[in-house]
Short mmCIF file of C-alpha atoms and ligand atoms in Angstrom, two decimals:
data_model
loop_
_atom_site.label_atom_id
_atom_site.label_comp_id
_atom_site.label_asym_id
_atom_site.label_seq_id
_atom_site.Cartn_x
_atom_site.Cartn_y
_atom_site.Cartn_z
CA MET P 3 -53.15 -13.78 -28.08
CA LEU P 4 -51.60 -10.90 -29.87
CA GLU P 5 -48.19 -11.36 -30.54
CA GLU P 6 -46.42 -7.76 -31.85
CA ILE P 7 -43.22 -8.26 -33.27
CA LEU P 8 -40.80 -5.65 -35.20
CA ILE P 9 -39.39 -7.87 -37.98
CA THR P 10 -37.50 -4.33 -39.25
CA ALA P 11 -33.85 -3.96 -37.58
CA ARG P 12 -35.18 -0.76 -34.77
CA SER P 13 -32.57 -0.53 -32.31
CA ASN P 14 -32.77 3.50 -31.45
CA PRO P 15 -30.20 4.16 -28.33
CA HIS P 16 -31.71 4.05 -25.21
CA ILE P 17 -35.41 3.77 -26.99
CA ASP P 18 -35.29 0.12 -27.62
CA PRO P 19 -35.40 -2.59 -25.59
CA VAL P 20 -36.49 -0.29 -23.05
CA LEU P 21 -37.02 3.34 -23.02
CA GLU P 22 -33.81 4.43 -20.84
CA VAL P 23 -33.47 7.98 -21.78
CA TRP P 24 -33.54 8.94 -18.02
CA ASN P 25 -30.53 7.74 -15.55
CA TRP P 26 -28.09 8.28 -12.24
CA GLN P 27 -28.31 11.53 -13.38
CA ILE P 28 -31.91 12.51 -12.82
CA SER P 29 -32.77 10.63 -10.55
CA VAL P 30 -29.84 12.92 -8.55
CA TYR P 31 -31.24 15.56 -9.20
CA LEU P 32 -34.65 14.91 -8.16
CA PHE P 33 -33.16 13.90 -5.25
CA LEU P 34 -31.18 16.62 -4.39
CA GLY P 35 -33.94 19.04 -5.84
CA GLY P 36 -36.38 17.72 -3.24
CA LEU P 37 -33.93 17.90 -0.24
CA THR P 38 -33.42 21.78 -1.15
CA ALA P 39 -36.89 22.30 -0.95
CA GLY P 40 -36.62 20.65 2.47
CA ILE P 41 -33.67 22.62 3.43
CA MET P 42 -35.76 26.12 2.07
CA PHE P 43 -38.84 25.25 3.74
CA PHE P 44 -37.54 24.42 7.00
CA SER P 45 -34.91 27.15 7.66
CA ALA P 46 -37.28 29.64 6.76
CA LEU P 47 -40.41 27.78 8.65
CA MET P 48 -38.06 28.13 11.72
CA GLN P 49 -37.46 31.40 10.79
CA VAL P 50 -40.57 32.85 10.38
CA LEU P 51 -41.81 31.27 13.82
CA ASN P 52 -38.31 33.15 15.06
CA LYS P 53 -37.28 29.31 16.29
CA ASP P 54 -34.02 30.46 17.49
CA GLU P 55 -33.91 29.05 20.28
CA GLU P 56 -35.61 25.70 19.96
CA ALA P 57 -33.85 25.27 16.69
CA PRO P 58 -30.82 27.68 16.46
CA PHE P 59 -29.00 25.82 13.39
CA ALA P 60 -32.18 25.40 11.24
CA ALA P 61 -32.80 28.67 11.88
CA ASN P 62 -29.37 30.45 11.31
CA GLY P 63 -27.32 28.20 9.70
CA LEU P 64 -28.98 25.63 7.59
CA ALA P 65 -29.98 27.97 4.74
CA LEU P 66 -26.06 27.97 3.40
CA LEU P 67 -26.58 24.20 2.28
CA GLY P 68 -29.74 25.26 0.15
CA PRO P 69 -27.81 26.27 -2.82
CA ILE P 70 -24.89 23.99 -2.65
CA ALA P 71 -27.69 20.92 -2.53
CA LEU P 72 -29.42 22.44 -5.73
CA SER P 73 -26.25 23.33 -7.32
CA LEU P 74 -24.86 19.68 -7.12
CA GLY P 75 -28.54 18.81 -8.76
CA MET P 76 -28.35 21.24 -11.46
CA THR P 77 -24.45 19.78 -12.29
CA THR P 78 -25.99 16.34 -12.80
CA LEU P 79 -29.47 17.93 -14.59
CA PHE P 80 -26.58 19.17 -17.04
CA LEU P 81 -24.66 15.93 -17.57
CA ASP P 82 -27.67 14.49 -18.71
CA LEU P 83 -28.69 16.96 -21.46
CA SER P 84 -27.22 15.54 -24.93
CA HIS P 85 -26.74 18.83 -26.90
CA LYS P 86 -25.21 20.76 -23.99
CA LEU P 87 -24.00 23.50 -26.09
CA PHE P 88 -27.76 24.87 -26.27
CA VAL P 89 -28.42 24.57 -22.44
CA TRP P 90 -29.04 28.24 -22.68
CA ARG P 91 -32.42 27.84 -24.24
CA PHE P 92 -33.95 26.99 -21.46
CA TYR P 93 -33.84 30.82 -20.32
CA THR P 94 -34.81 32.42 -24.20
CA THR P 95 -38.51 31.19 -23.37
CA PHE P 96 -40.91 30.10 -21.49
CA GLN P 97 -43.65 27.39 -22.50
CA PRO P 98 -46.91 27.40 -19.96
CA THR P 99 -47.47 23.92 -20.84
CA SER P 100 -44.03 22.12 -20.26
CA PRO P 101 -43.15 21.66 -16.50
CA MET P 102 -39.26 21.45 -17.05
CA SER P 103 -39.95 25.31 -18.05
CA TYR P 104 -41.65 26.26 -14.81
CA GLY P 105 -38.95 24.49 -13.39
CA ALA P 106 -35.97 26.05 -15.22
CA TRP P 107 -37.71 28.76 -14.33
CA ILE P 108 -38.07 28.33 -10.52
CA LEU P 109 -34.15 27.27 -10.30
CA VAL P 110 -33.62 31.17 -11.72
CA LEU P 111 -35.57 32.81 -8.28
CA PHE P 112 -34.81 30.58 -6.01
CA TYR P 113 -30.71 31.32 -6.10
CA PRO P 114 -31.86 35.16 -4.96
CA VAL P 115 -33.83 34.27 -2.65
CA SER P 116 -31.49 31.95 -1.09
CA VAL P 117 -28.17 34.13 -1.03
CA LEU P 118 -30.58 36.41 0.81
CA GLN P 119 -31.74 34.85 3.27
CA ILE P 120 -28.21 33.33 3.90
CA LEU P 121 -27.19 36.91 4.34
CA SER P 122 -29.22 37.48 6.35
CA THR P 123 -28.80 34.57 9.05
CA LEU P 124 -24.71 34.39 8.02
CA ARG P 125 -23.77 36.47 11.68
CA LYS P 126 -25.71 34.20 14.00
CA GLY P 127 -24.89 30.82 11.89
CA TYR P 128 -21.94 30.87 11.55
CA PRO P 129 -19.22 33.09 13.84
CA VAL P 130 -16.41 32.24 12.56
CA ALA P 131 -16.98 33.88 9.47
CA VAL P 132 -17.66 37.45 11.37
CA PRO P 133 -14.02 38.98 11.22
CA TYR P 134 -13.93 38.28 7.50
CA ILE P 135 -16.88 40.26 7.42
CA GLY P 136 -16.10 43.21 9.14
CA ARG P 137 -13.68 43.34 6.41
CA VAL P 138 -15.43 43.76 2.95
CA PRO P 139 -16.43 47.43 2.72
CA LEU P 140 -20.10 48.07 3.16
CA LEU P 141 -20.71 44.39 3.37
CA PRO P 142 -21.63 44.73 8.00
CA GLU P 143 -23.91 47.83 6.44
CA LEU P 144 -25.47 45.17 4.40
CA LEU P 145 -26.15 42.65 7.17
CA ASP P 146 -27.13 44.74 9.76
CA TRP P 147 -29.90 46.04 6.45
CA LEU P 148 -30.99 42.26 5.52
CA GLU P 149 -31.30 40.52 9.26
CA VAL P 150 -33.95 43.23 10.33
CA ARG P 151 -35.77 41.43 7.22
CA ARG P 152 -34.95 37.93 8.01
CA ARG P 153 -38.52 37.55 8.65
CA ALA P 154 -40.11 38.89 5.83
CA ILE P 155 -37.32 37.03 3.50
CA ALA P 156 -38.04 33.59 4.94
CA TRP P 157 -41.71 34.66 3.87
CA MET P 158 -40.75 35.01 0.57
CA ALA P 159 -38.62 31.57 0.46
CA LEU P 160 -41.25 29.31 1.71
CA PRO P 161 -43.70 29.26 -1.55
CA ILE P 162 -40.23 29.03 -3.68
CA ALA P 163 -39.58 25.84 -1.23
CA VAL P 164 -42.75 24.68 -1.89
CA GLY P 165 -42.74 24.86 -5.76
CA LEU P 166 -39.61 23.23 -5.98
CA GLY P 167 -40.36 20.53 -3.64
CA ILE P 168 -43.65 19.81 -5.73
CA TYR P 169 -42.71 20.48 -9.41
CA THR P 170 -39.63 17.93 -9.18
CA GLY P 171 -43.53 15.21 -8.74
CA ILE P 172 -45.12 17.36 -10.92
CA LEU P 173 -42.49 17.07 -13.77
CA LEU P 174 -43.03 13.87 -13.79
CA SER P 175 -46.69 13.07 -13.08
CA ALA P 176 -47.27 15.63 -16.95
CA PHE P 177 -46.47 12.47 -18.95
CA SER P 178 -49.56 11.06 -20.09
CA ALA P 179 -47.32 8.59 -22.30
CA ARG P 180 -45.90 6.74 -18.97
CA PRO P 181 -48.70 5.06 -17.23
CA PHE P 182 -47.00 5.42 -13.71
CA TRP P 183 -45.75 8.88 -13.46
CA ASN P 184 -49.54 10.22 -14.46
CA THR P 185 -51.33 10.52 -11.25
CA GLY P 186 -51.30 13.80 -9.31
CA LEU P 187 -49.93 11.57 -6.60
CA LEU P 188 -46.62 12.16 -7.46
CA GLY P 189 -46.07 15.80 -6.19
CA PRO P 190 -47.22 15.36 -2.52
CA LEU P 191 -44.93 12.34 -2.80
CA PHE P 192 -42.24 13.98 -3.90
CA LEU P 193 -43.04 17.69 -2.00
CA VAL P 194 -42.85 14.92 1.15
CA SER P 195 -40.02 13.13 0.79
CA GLY P 196 -38.28 16.12 -0.41
CA LEU P 197 -39.28 17.94 2.98
CA SER P 198 -38.87 14.94 5.18
CA THR P 199 -34.78 14.64 3.52
CA GLY P 200 -34.96 17.72 4.54
CA ALA P 201 -35.93 17.67 7.99
CA ALA P 202 -33.76 14.25 8.64
CA LEU P 203 -30.59 16.20 7.33
CA THR P 204 -31.14 18.64 9.67
CA ALA P 205 -31.26 16.10 12.30
CA LEU P 206 -28.18 14.99 11.59
CA ILE P 207 -26.16 17.91 12.03
CA ALA P 208 -28.20 20.26 13.99
CA ARG P 209 -25.42 19.82 17.90
CA ASN P 210 -27.95 20.69 19.85
CA HIS P 211 -30.01 18.50 21.78
CA GLY P 212 -33.53 20.36 21.46
CA GLU P 213 -33.56 20.34 18.02
CA ARG P 214 -32.48 17.20 16.95
CA SER P 215 -36.02 15.75 18.85
CA LEU P 216 -37.41 18.49 17.96
CA PHE P 217 -37.02 17.55 13.82
CA THR P 218 -36.87 13.87 15.07
CA ARG P 219 -40.90 14.65 15.82
CA ILE P 220 -41.19 16.74 12.44
CA ASP P 221 -39.49 13.49 10.88
CA ILE P 222 -41.88 10.76 12.27
CA GLY P 223 -44.77 12.55 10.64
CA LEU P 224 -43.71 13.34 7.31
CA ILE P 225 -42.79 9.88 6.90
CA VAL P 226 -45.89 8.73 8.00
CA ALA P 227 -47.81 11.25 5.76
CA GLU P 228 -45.10 10.01 2.88
CA MET P 229 -46.18 6.50 3.58
CA LEU P 230 -50.39 7.36 3.75
CA ILE P 231 -49.28 8.47 -0.33
CA VAL P 232 -48.14 5.35 -1.70
CA ALA P 233 -50.28 3.75 -0.22
CA LEU P 234 -52.78 5.93 -2.15
CA LEU P 235 -50.51 5.64 -4.99
CA LEU P 236 -50.53 2.06 -4.86
CA VAL P 237 -54.56 1.67 -4.48
CA ASN P 238 -54.48 4.19 -7.74
CA LEU P 239 -52.37 1.99 -9.97
CA SER P 240 -53.55 -0.94 -9.09
CA THR P 241 -57.36 -0.25 -10.15
CA GLY P 242 -56.13 1.57 -13.09
CA ALA P 243 -56.25 0.50 -16.74
CA ARG P 244 -53.96 -2.31 -18.73
CA PRO P 245 -51.12 0.42 -18.60
CA GLN P 246 -51.18 0.79 -14.96
CA LEU P 247 -52.00 -2.33 -14.27
CA GLU P 248 -48.58 -3.15 -15.64
CA ALA P 249 -47.31 -0.69 -13.79
CA ALA P 250 -48.26 -1.43 -10.72
CA ALA P 251 -47.72 -5.61 -11.55
CA LYS P 252 -43.56 -4.92 -11.45
CA LEU P 253 -44.06 -3.22 -7.49
CA LEU P 254 -46.14 -5.97 -6.46
CA GLY P 255 -43.76 -8.92 -7.15
CA GLY P 256 -42.12 -8.12 -10.44
CA SER P 257 -38.99 -6.92 -11.26
CA TYR P 258 -38.66 -3.31 -8.76
CA SER P 259 -40.46 -5.33 -6.22
CA ALA P 260 -37.48 -6.12 -3.90
CA MET P 261 -36.07 -2.32 -4.70
CA PHE P 262 -39.51 -0.81 -3.69
CA TRP P 263 -40.81 -3.14 -0.70
CA GLY P 264 -36.80 -3.26 0.56
CA ALA P 265 -35.19 -0.39 -0.31
CA PHE P 266 -37.66 2.49 -0.26
CA VAL P 267 -40.27 0.86 2.03
CA ALA P 268 -38.84 -1.09 4.14
CA VAL P 269 -35.15 0.53 4.83
CA GLY P 270 -36.13 4.14 3.76
CA LEU P 271 -39.29 4.17 5.86
CA LEU P 272 -40.55 1.79 7.91
CA VAL P 273 -36.95 1.46 9.62
CA PRO P 274 -36.13 4.94 10.36
CA LEU P 275 -39.78 5.29 11.95
CA LEU P 276 -39.03 2.79 14.48
CA LEU P 277 -35.27 3.90 15.19
CA GLU P 278 -36.60 7.88 15.67
CA SER P 279 -39.80 6.45 17.65
CA PHE P 280 -37.38 4.82 20.23
CA GLU P 281 -34.86 7.89 20.19
CA LEU P 282 -37.89 9.49 21.16
CA ARG P 283 -38.06 7.23 24.14
CA GLY P 284 -34.40 7.88 24.79
CA LEU P 285 -33.65 4.50 23.59
CA MET P 286 -30.31 3.65 21.30
CA ARG P 287 -29.30 6.78 21.14
CA ARG P 288 -25.77 6.57 20.18
CA VAL P 289 -27.13 5.40 16.71
CA ALA P 290 -29.72 8.12 16.40
CA VAL P 291 -27.71 9.03 12.89
CA ILE P 292 -28.99 5.87 11.19
CA ALA P 293 -32.30 6.70 10.84
CA PRO P 294 -31.58 10.33 9.47
CA VAL P 295 -29.17 8.43 6.58
CA LEU P 296 -31.85 5.92 5.94
CA VAL P 297 -34.42 8.69 5.04
CA LEU P 298 -32.11 9.82 3.05
CA VAL P 299 -31.80 6.89 0.71
CA GLY P 300 -35.03 6.03 0.87
CA GLY P 301 -35.36 9.47 -1.19
CA TYR P 302 -32.93 8.70 -3.29
CA MET P 303 -34.53 5.02 -3.73
CA LEU P 304 -37.76 6.61 -4.52
CA ARG P 305 -36.13 9.23 -7.40
CA VAL P 306 -34.37 6.15 -8.63
CA ILE P 307 -37.31 3.81 -9.31
CA ALA P 308 -39.90 6.11 -10.26
CA VAL P 309 -37.11 7.05 -12.89
CA ASP P 310 -36.44 3.82 -13.87
CA LEU P 311 -39.84 1.61 -13.89
CA GLY P 312 -41.79 5.05 -14.96
CA GLN P 313 -39.77 5.13 -18.34
CA GLU P 314 -40.57 1.16 -18.53
CA THR P 315 -44.29 1.43 -18.57
CA THR P 316 -45.93 2.32 -22.09
CA TRP P 317 -48.92 2.50 -23.87
CA ILE P 318 -46.87 -0.25 -26.84
CA ASN P 319 -45.15 -2.87 -25.86
CA TYR P 320 -42.90 -4.71 -28.91
CA GLU P 321 -40.85 -7.32 -29.03
CA SER P 322 -37.98 -6.96 -30.65
CA GLU P 323 -36.50 -9.72 -32.39
CA PHE P 324 -33.14 -7.29 -34.07
CA ASN P 325 -30.18 -8.45 -31.98
CA PRO P 326 -27.48 -5.66 -33.10
CA GLN P 327 -24.91 -8.17 -31.79
CA LEU P 328 -25.54 -9.83 -34.94
CA LEU P 329 -24.25 -7.39 -37.02
CA GLU P 330 -20.83 -6.97 -35.81
CA ARG P 331 -20.44 -10.94 -37.60
CA LEU P 332 -21.46 -9.69 -40.73
CA ARG P 333 -17.75 -7.66 -41.02
CA MET X 2 -54.52 23.78 -38.62
CA ALA X 3 -54.37 22.00 -41.91
CA ARG X 4 -53.56 18.32 -40.95
CA TYR X 5 -51.60 15.86 -43.04
CA ALA X 6 -51.81 12.27 -42.77
CA MET X 7 -50.95 9.01 -44.11
CA VAL X 8 -52.85 6.01 -45.03
CA ILE X 9 -51.57 2.39 -44.89
CA ASP X 10 -52.99 -0.30 -46.28
CA THR X 11 -51.98 -3.12 -44.32
CA LYS X 12 -53.75 -5.71 -46.59
CA LEU X 13 -50.99 -4.75 -48.49
CA CYS X 14 -48.39 -4.86 -46.78
CA ILE X 15 -46.11 -7.19 -47.14
CA GLY X 16 -43.08 -6.26 -44.64
CA CYS X 17 -40.52 -5.86 -47.17
CA ALA X 18 -38.71 -2.67 -45.42
CA ASP X 19 -38.53 -0.73 -48.68
CA CYS X 20 -40.43 2.42 -46.58
CA VAL X 21 -37.62 2.08 -44.19
CA VAL X 22 -34.98 2.24 -46.52
CA ALA X 23 -35.76 4.62 -48.72
CA CYS X 24 -36.25 6.86 -45.38
CA LYS X 25 -32.40 5.92 -44.46
CA THR X 26 -31.51 7.02 -47.85
CA GLU X 27 -33.52 10.18 -48.65
CA ASN X 28 -33.10 11.67 -44.71
CA LYS X 29 -29.49 10.55 -44.21
CA VAL X 30 -30.22 8.76 -40.95
CA PRO X 31 -27.34 7.98 -39.26
CA GLU X 32 -26.27 4.00 -38.79
CA GLY X 33 -28.21 2.44 -36.31
CA LEU X 34 -31.04 4.80 -35.69
CA ASN X 35 -34.24 4.37 -36.90
CA ARG X 36 -37.14 6.61 -38.04
CA ASP X 37 -39.57 4.15 -39.13
CA TRP X 38 -39.89 0.30 -38.87
CA VAL X 39 -42.29 -2.46 -39.55
CA VAL X 40 -44.33 -4.46 -37.47
CA GLU X 41 -46.07 -8.03 -37.64
CA ALA X 42 -48.68 -8.16 -35.23
CA THR X 43 -50.10 -12.28 -35.11
CA GLN X 44 -53.18 -12.41 -33.26
CA GLY X 45 -55.48 -15.81 -32.56
CA THR X 46 -54.88 -19.71 -31.76
CA TYR X 47 -53.60 -21.50 -33.97
CA PRO X 48 -54.18 -22.85 -36.98
CA LYS X 49 -56.44 -19.85 -36.87
CA LEU X 50 -54.26 -17.12 -37.07
CA GLU X 51 -54.00 -13.76 -38.82
CA THR X 52 -51.23 -11.42 -39.16
CA GLU X 53 -51.04 -7.69 -39.91
CA PHE X 54 -47.84 -5.75 -41.33
CA ARG X 55 -47.70 -2.05 -39.94
CA SER X 56 -45.11 0.41 -41.22
CA GLU X 57 -44.78 2.77 -38.54
CA ARG X 58 -43.27 5.84 -37.57
CA CYS X 59 -44.79 8.78 -35.84
CA ASN X 60 -48.18 10.06 -36.25
CA HIS X 61 -47.47 13.55 -35.76
CA CYS X 62 -50.46 14.23 -33.71
CA SER X 63 -52.94 16.91 -33.34
CA ASN X 64 -52.68 16.54 -29.85
CA ALA X 65 -48.90 16.14 -30.02
CA THR X 66 -47.35 15.55 -26.12
CA CYS X 67 -43.87 15.95 -26.98
CA VAL X 68 -44.62 19.01 -28.26
CA THR X 69 -46.50 20.45 -25.34
CA MET X 70 -43.69 19.05 -23.04
CA CYS X 71 -40.55 20.64 -24.92
CA PRO X 72 -39.49 23.64 -22.16
CA THR X 73 -37.62 25.38 -25.25
CA GLY X 74 -40.58 25.42 -27.97
CA ALA X 75 -37.55 23.24 -30.16
CA SER X 76 -40.65 20.48 -30.77
CA HIS X 77 -43.19 22.47 -32.90
CA HIS X 78 -45.96 21.70 -34.91
CA TRP X 79 -44.23 22.86 -38.61
CA ASN X 80 -45.97 26.17 -40.49
CA GLY X 81 -49.86 25.71 -38.90
CA THR X 82 -49.84 21.55 -39.85
CA ASN X 83 -49.92 19.02 -37.64
CA ILE X 84 -46.05 17.86 -38.81
CA VAL X 85 -44.42 17.76 -35.74
CA LEU X 86 -40.86 19.27 -35.81
CA VAL X 87 -38.00 19.67 -33.79
CA ASP X 88 -35.57 22.95 -34.08
CA PRO X 89 -32.08 21.48 -33.24
CA ASN X 90 -30.72 25.43 -32.94
CA LYS X 91 -33.60 25.58 -29.73
CA CYS X 92 -33.17 21.84 -28.24
CA THR X 93 -31.35 21.16 -25.13
CA GLY X 94 -30.97 17.52 -25.69
CA CYS X 95 -33.52 16.97 -22.24
CA LYS X 96 -35.07 14.14 -23.83
CA ALA X 97 -38.33 15.20 -22.32
CA CYS X 98 -39.97 14.74 -25.71
CA ILE X 99 -38.30 11.42 -25.96
CA SER X 100 -40.59 10.20 -22.61
CA ALA X 101 -43.38 12.18 -23.76
CA CYS X 102 -43.78 10.59 -27.04
CA PRO X 103 -46.72 7.51 -25.90
CA TYR X 104 -45.04 5.81 -29.48
CA ASP X 105 -41.70 6.06 -28.68
CA ALA X 106 -41.30 7.30 -32.01
CA ARG X 107 -38.45 9.51 -31.59
CA LEU X 108 -34.56 9.31 -31.19
CA ILE X 109 -31.24 10.91 -30.16
CA MET X 110 -29.16 11.94 -33.20
CA HIS X 111 -25.75 10.97 -32.67
CA PRO X 112 -23.17 12.11 -32.28
CA GLU X 113 -24.75 15.83 -32.10
CA GLY X 114 -26.67 14.81 -29.78
CA TYR X 115 -29.92 16.62 -30.61
CA ILE X 116 -33.77 14.97 -30.86
CA ASP X 117 -34.41 13.28 -34.04
CA LYS X 118 -37.68 12.11 -35.82
CA CYS X 119 -39.44 11.52 -38.52
CA THR X 120 -40.62 15.04 -40.42
CA PHE X 121 -43.28 13.54 -42.56
CA CYS X 122 -40.92 14.33 -45.24
CA HIS X 123 -42.00 17.86 -45.34
CA HIS X 124 -38.93 19.47 -47.35
CA ARG X 125 -40.55 16.73 -50.27
CA VAL X 126 -44.71 17.66 -48.43
CA GLU X 127 -43.32 21.42 -49.68
CA LYS X 128 -42.77 20.71 -53.43
CA GLY X 129 -46.35 18.94 -53.69
CA MET X 130 -44.74 15.03 -53.02
CA ASP X 131 -44.72 12.10 -51.29
CA PRO X 132 -42.65 11.54 -48.24
CA ALA X 133 -40.29 8.76 -49.29
CA CYS X 134 -41.23 6.07 -47.73
CA VAL X 135 -44.24 6.72 -49.69
CA SER X 136 -43.51 6.62 -52.99
CA ALA X 137 -40.78 4.02 -52.33
CA CYS X 138 -43.54 1.24 -51.46
CA PRO X 139 -43.46 -1.26 -53.96
CA THR X 140 -46.89 -2.81 -53.10
CA LYS X 141 -48.68 0.93 -53.01
CA CYS X 142 -49.70 0.61 -50.14
CA MET X 143 -49.03 4.31 -48.19
CA HIS X 144 -50.99 7.03 -49.10
CA PHE X 145 -50.27 10.65 -47.80
CA GLY X 146 -52.18 13.96 -48.33
CA LEU X 147 -54.54 16.24 -46.75
CA LEU X 148 -57.16 15.02 -44.27
CA ASP X 149 -59.07 18.73 -44.53
CA ASP X 150 -59.94 18.14 -48.51
CA PRO X 151 -62.63 15.89 -48.94
CA ASN X 152 -61.53 14.80 -52.45
CA SER X 153 -58.00 13.88 -51.10
CA GLU X 154 -56.88 10.04 -51.46
CA VAL X 155 -56.58 9.65 -47.68
CA SER X 156 -60.11 11.26 -47.37
CA GLN X 157 -61.64 8.97 -49.59
CA LEU X 158 -59.59 5.74 -48.18
CA LEU X 159 -60.76 6.44 -45.15
CA ARG X 160 -64.39 7.57 -46.05
CA THR X 161 -64.42 4.20 -48.02
CA ARG X 162 -62.36 1.67 -45.38
CA LYS X 163 -62.69 0.34 -41.83
CA HIS X 164 -59.37 1.57 -40.36
CA LYS X 165 -57.68 2.72 -37.00
CA VAL X 166 -54.81 4.10 -35.39
CA LEU X 167 -52.82 3.09 -32.96
CA ALA X 168 -53.28 3.23 -29.32
CA PRO X 169 -56.30 5.90 -29.89
CA GLU X 170 -56.91 6.33 -25.90
CA THR X 171 -53.53 8.29 -25.38
CA GLY X 172 -55.91 10.93 -26.11
CA ASN X 173 -52.64 11.98 -28.54
CA ASP X 174 -54.92 12.17 -31.36
CA PRO X 175 -52.68 10.41 -34.13
CA ASN X 176 -53.03 10.82 -37.92
CA VAL X 177 -51.61 7.80 -39.08
CA TYR X 178 -54.00 5.51 -39.99
CA TYR X 179 -53.83 1.72 -40.81
CA LEU X 180 -56.56 0.19 -43.50
CA ILE X 181 -57.84 -2.98 -42.07
S1 SF4 J 9 -45.96 9.88 -32.08
FE1 SF4 J 9 -44.99 10.92 -30.56
S2 SF4 J 9 -43.36 12.44 -31.32
FE2 SF4 J 9 -44.71 12.24 -32.82
S3 SF4 J 9 -46.59 13.94 -32.63
FE3 SF4 J 9 -47.26 11.74 -31.33
S4 SF4 J 9 -46.24 12.30 -29.88
FE4 SF4 J 9 -45.03 13.89 -30.86
S1 SF4 J 10 -35.02 16.77 -26.31
FE1 SF4 J 10 -35.14 18.86 -27.79
S2 SF4 J 10 -36.96 18.69 -28.36
FE2 SF4 J 10 -37.00 17.49 -26.68
S3 SF4 J 10 -37.86 17.86 -24.93
FE3 SF4 J 10 -35.84 18.53 -24.96
S4 SF4 J 10 -35.36 20.87 -26.05
FE4 SF4 J 10 -37.61 20.16 -26.28
#
């Protein structure tokens, strides 16, 4: 037996009894970052392939949602900072060993390319805006110029989309201190999940029937890929050393099992996979909104589980006997 | 890198927590926060039990993951030594360093929000003094000095006594040693 207890008071907020410095703000940010990657990826892909006929919404309207989703995510990220006035410090430096620093700069790369992408598709994607555009001097000329270059812009957007999607996973996997995160599988997992939520969102919004079934098919492929990576992650954790085994135990019967198997694997992967394959066979068309909504829910649950469970896994485990509430009684 | 180390004799430590109080006083650590703490580790089965007291703090790792993860350079090695400090004017409070520390040795400084931690009392070390915890220990079980100097007290103790560091498998290369 080895029992280690803290005999002096230590109840550092957010660190004791288990680490929880990152909460919903980070899960929401990682989810929206992945979703944005999916949005930019599929809009750029359809533009590169000139799929205006088959996927009119993805090729022309979808890109506008990217900066909206990402800006929401960056807002929650900002809410999480505990020394907010110094947020500009991200941009006075580049730290080559810190994934978060790469992320900060990828976010900066995203906006200008996204704006170009939106402008180059604005008139096609949002015909209602055309009369207003005419009133702004030089804007129609600018749009003419950009529309011709839509494909080149899309080629710039693709690597940024992939970079953004994979970075949200690498951000966590680079923490050697947190055994659950410390696996290279997290990057691909978050990328595929982000693409899957992007495809689901497109299937949800697209009005054209052909486009909806195209993105339903894409999403099925992505869900299957995601399940494979999840399976690999479980194999990886349950064949690891003690800290990984402890993380695996939380998923396989421990405190995160219900959330992981219920809310993520069943609700977020299996059920939408079934519904989407029914849909392709022409069954249950009227409830076609359910599958993409579940995929979005599943994507968020994955981030919640990753952020919360990851912080709980550690190299050092103390039982803290100190109960700060008792101090109040002394007053 | 000049390496400062702390060497703590678990055979002498009685778990009185004077080091904890000394740190709070010296560094004006806000109420409710701790930069150091004492752990009691009991091993074995009754009646053959062994107890060890350990005064713990940031290990001022030579390969500090808190420093590599910091996106702004706020977490840094002080003056080319292994002493890890946080520059409040660069810290965004993103808390990456807290997640990156395998020893859970960092804390959020309230109410300002920047990250705070053990500094090995570098303001005293600069003047050639020992950290406050080391000076305060009534059993004189704590020692501080340069590992690079073979004649320093810490180097001599590590040469002659059996010792360990916490969770060396983290790969962080911690610099707080425990004599066992
Ligand atoms: S113990 Fe933690 S906070 Fe201290 S240097 Fe090592 S990694 Fe950083
Ligand atoms: S909280 Fe501050 S010191 Fe810690 S990683 Fe973020 S910027 Fe660096």
